[in-house]
């Protein structure tokens, strides 16, 4: 295999990656109704659109130019982030007419890349919260001379991910996306959704049609003898693809368990954004975020939850591990645990909504005739 590492080439391109692609075009189906009005990367986590954390971390690792590959609700990204200068970045946006899949999306932005054929380009899934040492992944790529290097992490149940077994040198031996049979579960190492591609490899992905990088590009590269290198680490890692994971990720950012330079304010038990109002005797804990203009009434207790902008929490509501959408109203003494309340929805007083319950955007749930004690 070719090696570009340490060969005395001029310039410093081997030591640094200045360019990245962010895949942010997925529909976020599992996060509904959070993603009805807002694409997954733009849902606020720890007070800012989730994507802000990824952009800030990439910037901190030396990335200067990022191309966002957008599709679903593409129009909301650019008005928020603009040219990226407020984050010290140069941002570009490319929108697919039809969703092109992960590989198709990478190929579709190739014309915007400034890197030369041998240069490394970072690629990130847009829904991953991680403490990945981006520079270590770049070093792995440089030192191994790989065509593509992948961040891998270990999870107890790998079935919802891409399985990536490696040999004793960390070289990838197979790529099994979302295994269907027990025989396919050959490892607990999974694709963590961050790659370094040699730029010329991106140009070999077929253009103009949907391509899955996981199901098509990686297996084909392996079959053709290309060098895919894995870097396993055990740093913080979470795919924010489900409401439970999203809420946990936001809380971990506030608590300081997940690293990001973009959390507004100090790390701690809670984050209350400017212009939110919280009654003095309300209790906020476990990394709870109260968004701009939201209000929390007397006696409410909120733990490990996300209250988005303009939401209203009435007195003595008890909320844990839940997400309350923009402008939604949670009535007095309501008990939410692991629930998602869509934007603008109203949950009438005394309702109890537990694990996995979802109230659609704008829906109205009448008050319950049964009163639950909030002091169990
Ligand atoms: N532009 C664009 N176009 N982006 C897309 C498209 C598309 O057609 N489809 C998906 N994406 C983006 C999503 O927005 C997300 O940021 C990323 O690609 C991955 O898509 P997900 O839908 O979140 O995939 P997943 O979580 O089921 O699986 C992926 O991530 C796992 C790690 O979290 C795979 O890469 C797995 O192999 C991996 O283990
Ligand atoms: Mg995902």
mmCIF file with all atom_site columns, C-alpha atoms and ligand atoms in Angstrom, residues 22-28 30 40-41 68-72 94 96 98-102 104-106 124-128 158 160-164 175-178 190-193 195 213-214 218 237-241, ligand 1:
data_model
loop_
_atom_site.group_PDB
_atom_site.id
_atom_site.type_symbol
_atom_site.label_atom_id
_atom_site.label_alt_id
_atom_site.label_comp_id
_atom_site.label_asym_id
_atom_site.label_entity_id
_atom_site.label_seq_id
_atom_site.pdbx_PDB_ins_code
_atom_site.Cartn_x
_atom_site.Cartn_y
_atom_site.Cartn_z
_atom_site.occupancy
_atom_site.B_iso_or_equiv
_atom_site.pdbx_formal_charge
_atom_site.auth_seq_id
_atom_site.auth_comp_id
_atom_site.auth_asym_id
_atom_site.auth_atom_id
_atom_site.pdbx_PDB_model_num
ATOM   1  C CA  . UNK A 1 22  ? -20.004 16.794 8.214  1.00 0.00 ? 22  UNK A CA  1
ATOM   2  C CA  . UNK A 1 23  ? -22.878 14.480 7.315  1.00 0.00 ? 23  UNK A CA  1
ATOM   3  C CA  . UNK A 1 24  ? -26.030 16.196 8.508  1.00 0.00 ? 24  UNK A CA  1
ATOM   4  C CA  . UNK A 1 25  ? -28.671 15.112 5.995  1.00 0.00 ? 25  UNK A CA  1
ATOM   5  C CA  . UNK A 1 26  ? -30.394 12.229 7.808  1.00 0.00 ? 26  UNK A CA  1
ATOM   6  C CA  . UNK A 1 27  ? -34.107 12.392 8.613  1.00 0.00 ? 27  UNK A CA  1
ATOM   7  C CA  . UNK A 1 28  ? -33.620 11.691 12.326 1.00 0.00 ? 28  UNK A CA  1
ATOM   8  C CA  . UNK A 1 30  ? -35.951 7.822  15.656 1.00 0.00 ? 30  UNK A CA  1
ATOM   9  C CA  . UNK A 1 40  ? -31.298 16.310 14.324 1.00 0.00 ? 40  UNK A CA  1
ATOM   10 C CA  . UNK A 1 41  ? -27.984 18.238 14.343 1.00 0.00 ? 41  UNK A CA  1
ATOM   11 C CA  . UNK A 1 68  ? -21.860 20.455 5.513  1.00 0.00 ? 68  UNK A CA  1
ATOM   12 C CA  . UNK A 1 69  ? -23.588 17.751 3.459  1.00 0.00 ? 69  UNK A CA  1
ATOM   13 C CA  . UNK A 1 70  ? -27.261 18.549 3.952  1.00 0.00 ? 70  UNK A CA  1
ATOM   14 C CA  . UNK A 1 71  ? -30.519 17.080 2.740  1.00 0.00 ? 71  UNK A CA  1
ATOM   15 C CA  . UNK A 1 72  ? -33.453 16.907 5.208  1.00 0.00 ? 72  UNK A CA  1
ATOM   16 C CA  . UNK A 1 94  ? -24.115 21.477 -0.170 1.00 0.00 ? 94  UNK A CA  1
ATOM   17 C CA  . UNK A 1 96  ? -28.646 16.960 -2.124 1.00 0.00 ? 96  UNK A CA  1
ATOM   18 C CA  . UNK A 1 98  ? -32.517 13.517 -3.262 1.00 0.00 ? 98  UNK A CA  1
ATOM   19 C CA  . UNK A 1 99  ? -30.828 11.989 -0.196 1.00 0.00 ? 99  UNK A CA  1
ATOM   20 C CA  . UNK A 1 100 ? -27.633 10.335 -1.445 1.00 0.00 ? 100 UNK A CA  1
ATOM   21 C CA  . UNK A 1 101 ? -26.839 8.228  1.625  1.00 0.00 ? 101 UNK A CA  1
ATOM   22 C CA  . UNK A 1 102 ? -23.657 8.597  3.636  1.00 0.00 ? 102 UNK A CA  1
ATOM   23 C CA  . UNK A 1 104 ? -23.137 9.601  -1.821 1.00 0.00 ? 104 UNK A CA  1
ATOM   24 C CA  . UNK A 1 105 ? -23.148 12.648 0.433  1.00 0.00 ? 105 UNK A CA  1
ATOM   25 C CA  . UNK A 1 106 ? -19.361 12.477 0.902  1.00 0.00 ? 106 UNK A CA  1
ATOM   26 C CA  . UNK A 1 124 ? -17.974 13.038 10.732 1.00 0.00 ? 124 UNK A CA  1
ATOM   27 C CA  . UNK A 1 125 ? -21.449 11.682 11.266 1.00 0.00 ? 125 UNK A CA  1
ATOM   28 C CA  . UNK A 1 126 ? -23.492 14.641 12.491 1.00 0.00 ? 126 UNK A CA  1
ATOM   29 C CA  . UNK A 1 127 ? -25.060 12.987 15.525 1.00 0.00 ? 127 UNK A CA  1
ATOM   30 C CA  . UNK A 1 128 ? -22.070 11.827 17.555 1.00 0.00 ? 128 UNK A CA  1
ATOM   31 C CA  . UNK A 1 158 ? -23.267 -3.610 18.798 1.00 0.00 ? 158 UNK A CA  1
ATOM   32 C CA  . UNK A 1 160 ? -27.478 -1.073 15.906 1.00 0.00 ? 160 UNK A CA  1
ATOM   33 C CA  . UNK A 1 161 ? -24.069 -0.102 14.523 1.00 0.00 ? 161 UNK A CA  1
ATOM   34 C CA  . UNK A 1 162 ? -21.398 -1.006 11.993 1.00 0.00 ? 162 UNK A CA  1
ATOM   35 C CA  . UNK A 1 163 ? -19.187 -3.805 13.326 1.00 0.00 ? 163 UNK A CA  1
ATOM   36 C CA  . UNK A 1 164 ? -15.503 -3.371 12.557 1.00 0.00 ? 164 UNK A CA  1
ATOM   37 C CA  . UNK A 1 175 ? -17.172 -4.067 7.896  1.00 0.00 ? 175 UNK A CA  1
ATOM   38 C CA  . UNK A 1 176 ? -20.581 -5.448 8.865  1.00 0.00 ? 176 UNK A CA  1
ATOM   39 C CA  . UNK A 1 177 ? -23.280 -2.768 9.018  1.00 0.00 ? 177 UNK A CA  1
ATOM   40 C CA  . UNK A 1 178 ? -26.222 -3.526 11.353 1.00 0.00 ? 178 UNK A CA  1
ATOM   41 C CA  . UNK A 1 190 ? -18.091 -0.507 16.222 1.00 0.00 ? 190 UNK A CA  1
ATOM   42 C CA  . UNK A 1 191 ? -17.726 2.285  13.751 1.00 0.00 ? 191 UNK A CA  1
ATOM   43 C CA  . UNK A 1 192 ? -17.887 5.433  15.871 1.00 0.00 ? 192 UNK A CA  1
ATOM   44 C CA  . UNK A 1 193 ? -18.716 7.684  12.913 1.00 0.00 ? 193 UNK A CA  1
ATOM   45 C CA  . UNK A 1 195 ? -13.087 8.908  9.572  1.00 0.00 ? 195 UNK A CA  1
ATOM   46 C CA  . UNK A 1 213 ? -20.331 4.339  2.867  1.00 0.00 ? 213 UNK A CA  1
ATOM   47 C CA  . UNK A 1 214 ? -20.952 1.561  5.411  1.00 0.00 ? 214 UNK A CA  1
ATOM   48 C CA  . UNK A 1 218 ? -16.016 0.253  3.026  1.00 0.00 ? 218 UNK A CA  1
ATOM   49 C CA  . UNK A 1 237 ? -18.974 8.307  22.967 1.00 0.00 ? 237 UNK A CA  1
ATOM   50 C CA  . UNK A 1 238 ? -22.693 8.543  22.308 1.00 0.00 ? 238 UNK A CA  1
ATOM   51 C CA  . UNK A 1 239 ? -24.839 8.390  19.164 1.00 0.00 ? 239 UNK A CA  1
ATOM   52 C CA  . UNK A 1 240 ? -27.630 10.892 19.819 1.00 0.00 ? 240 UNK A CA  1
ATOM   53 C CA  . UNK A 1 241 ? -30.050 9.074  17.530 1.00 0.00 ? 241 UNK A CA  1
HETATM 54 N N1  . LIG B 2 .   ? -26.167 14.364 3.606  1.00 0.00 ? 1   LIG B N1  1
HETATM 55 C C1  . LIG B 2 .   ? -26.681 13.207 4.005  1.00 0.00 ? 1   LIG B C1  1
HETATM 56 N N2  . LIG B 2 .   ? -27.443 12.489 3.121  1.00 0.00 ? 1   LIG B N2  1
HETATM 57 N N3  . LIG B 2 .   ? -26.450 12.774 5.259  1.00 0.00 ? 1   LIG B N3  1
HETATM 58 C C2  . LIG B 2 .   ? -26.993 11.593 5.638  1.00 0.00 ? 1   LIG B C2  1
HETATM 59 C C3  . LIG B 2 .   ? -27.794 10.807 4.787  1.00 0.00 ? 1   LIG B C3  1
HETATM 60 C C4  . LIG B 2 .   ? -28.028 11.294 3.441  1.00 0.00 ? 1   LIG B C4  1
HETATM 61 O O1  . LIG B 2 .   ? -28.715 10.678 2.614  1.00 0.00 ? 1   LIG B O1  1
HETATM 62 N N4  . LIG B 2 .   ? -28.176 9.690  5.464  1.00 0.00 ? 1   LIG B N4  1
HETATM 63 C C5  . LIG B 2 .   ? -27.642 9.791  6.688  1.00 0.00 ? 1   LIG B C5  1
HETATM 64 N N5  . LIG B 2 .   ? -26.929 10.935 6.798  1.00 0.00 ? 1   LIG B N5  1
HETATM 65 C C6  . LIG B 2 .   ? -26.164 11.407 7.961  1.00 0.00 ? 1   LIG B C6  1
HETATM 66 C C7  . LIG B 2 .   ? -26.992 11.510 9.241  1.00 0.00 ? 1   LIG B C7  1
HETATM 67 O O2  . LIG B 2 .   ? -27.510 12.833 9.380  1.00 0.00 ? 1   LIG B O2  1
HETATM 68 C C8  . LIG B 2 .   ? -25.964 11.186 10.319 1.00 0.00 ? 1   LIG B C8  1
HETATM 69 O O3  . LIG B 2 .   ? -25.253 12.333 10.721 1.00 0.00 ? 1   LIG B O3  1
HETATM 70 C C9  . LIG B 2 .   ? -24.982 10.247 9.617  1.00 0.00 ? 1   LIG B C9  1
HETATM 71 O O4  . LIG B 2 .   ? -25.168 10.427 8.227  1.00 0.00 ? 1   LIG B O4  1
HETATM 72 C C10 . LIG B 2 .   ? -25.209 8.769  10.001 1.00 0.00 ? 1   LIG B C10 1
HETATM 73 O O5  . LIG B 2 .   ? -26.563 8.446  9.759  1.00 0.00 ? 1   LIG B O5  1
HETATM 74 P P1  . LIG B 2 .   ? -27.467 7.759  10.889 1.00 0.00 ? 1   LIG B P1  1
HETATM 75 O O6  . LIG B 2 .   ? -28.826 7.603  10.304 1.00 0.00 ? 1   LIG B O6  1
HETATM 76 O O7  . LIG B 2 .   ? -27.326 8.466  12.176 1.00 0.00 ? 1   LIG B O7  1
HETATM 77 O O8  . LIG B 2 .   ? -26.806 6.325  10.923 1.00 0.00 ? 1   LIG B O8  1
HETATM 78 P P2  . LIG B 2 .   ? -26.727 5.282  12.130 1.00 0.00 ? 1   LIG B P2  1
HETATM 79 O O9  . LIG B 2 .   ? -26.574 5.966  13.435 1.00 0.00 ? 1   LIG B O9  1
HETATM 80 O O10 . LIG B 2 .   ? -27.864 4.331  11.988 1.00 0.00 ? 1   LIG B O10 1
HETATM 81 O O11 . LIG B 2 .   ? -25.372 4.467  11.775 1.00 0.00 ? 1   LIG B O11 1
HETATM 82 C C11 . LIG B 2 .   ? -24.165 5.154  11.487 1.00 0.00 ? 1   LIG B C11 1
HETATM 83 O O12 . LIG B 2 .   ? -23.546 5.619  12.674 1.00 0.00 ? 1   LIG B O12 1
HETATM 84 C C12 . LIG B 2 .   ? -23.126 4.583  13.601 1.00 0.00 ? 1   LIG B C12 1
HETATM 85 C C13 . LIG B 2 .   ? -22.456 5.259  14.770 1.00 0.00 ? 1   LIG B C13 1
HETATM 86 O O13 . LIG B 2 .   ? -23.352 6.063  15.415 1.00 0.00 ? 1   LIG B O13 1
HETATM 87 C C14 . LIG B 2 .   ? -23.225 4.190  10.747 1.00 0.00 ? 1   LIG B C14 1
HETATM 88 O O14 . LIG B 2 .   ? -22.130 4.952  10.289 1.00 0.00 ? 1   LIG B O14 1
HETATM 89 C C15 . LIG B 2 .   ? -22.774 3.050  11.643 1.00 0.00 ? 1   LIG B C15 1
HETATM 90 O O15 . LIG B 2 .   ? -21.799 2.259  10.978 1.00 0.00 ? 1   LIG B O15 1
HETATM 91 C C16 . LIG B 2 .   ? -22.148 3.606  12.919 1.00 0.00 ? 1   LIG B C16 1
HETATM 92 O O16 . LIG B 2 .   ? -21.803 2.526  13.804 1.00 0.00 ? 1   LIG B O16 1
#
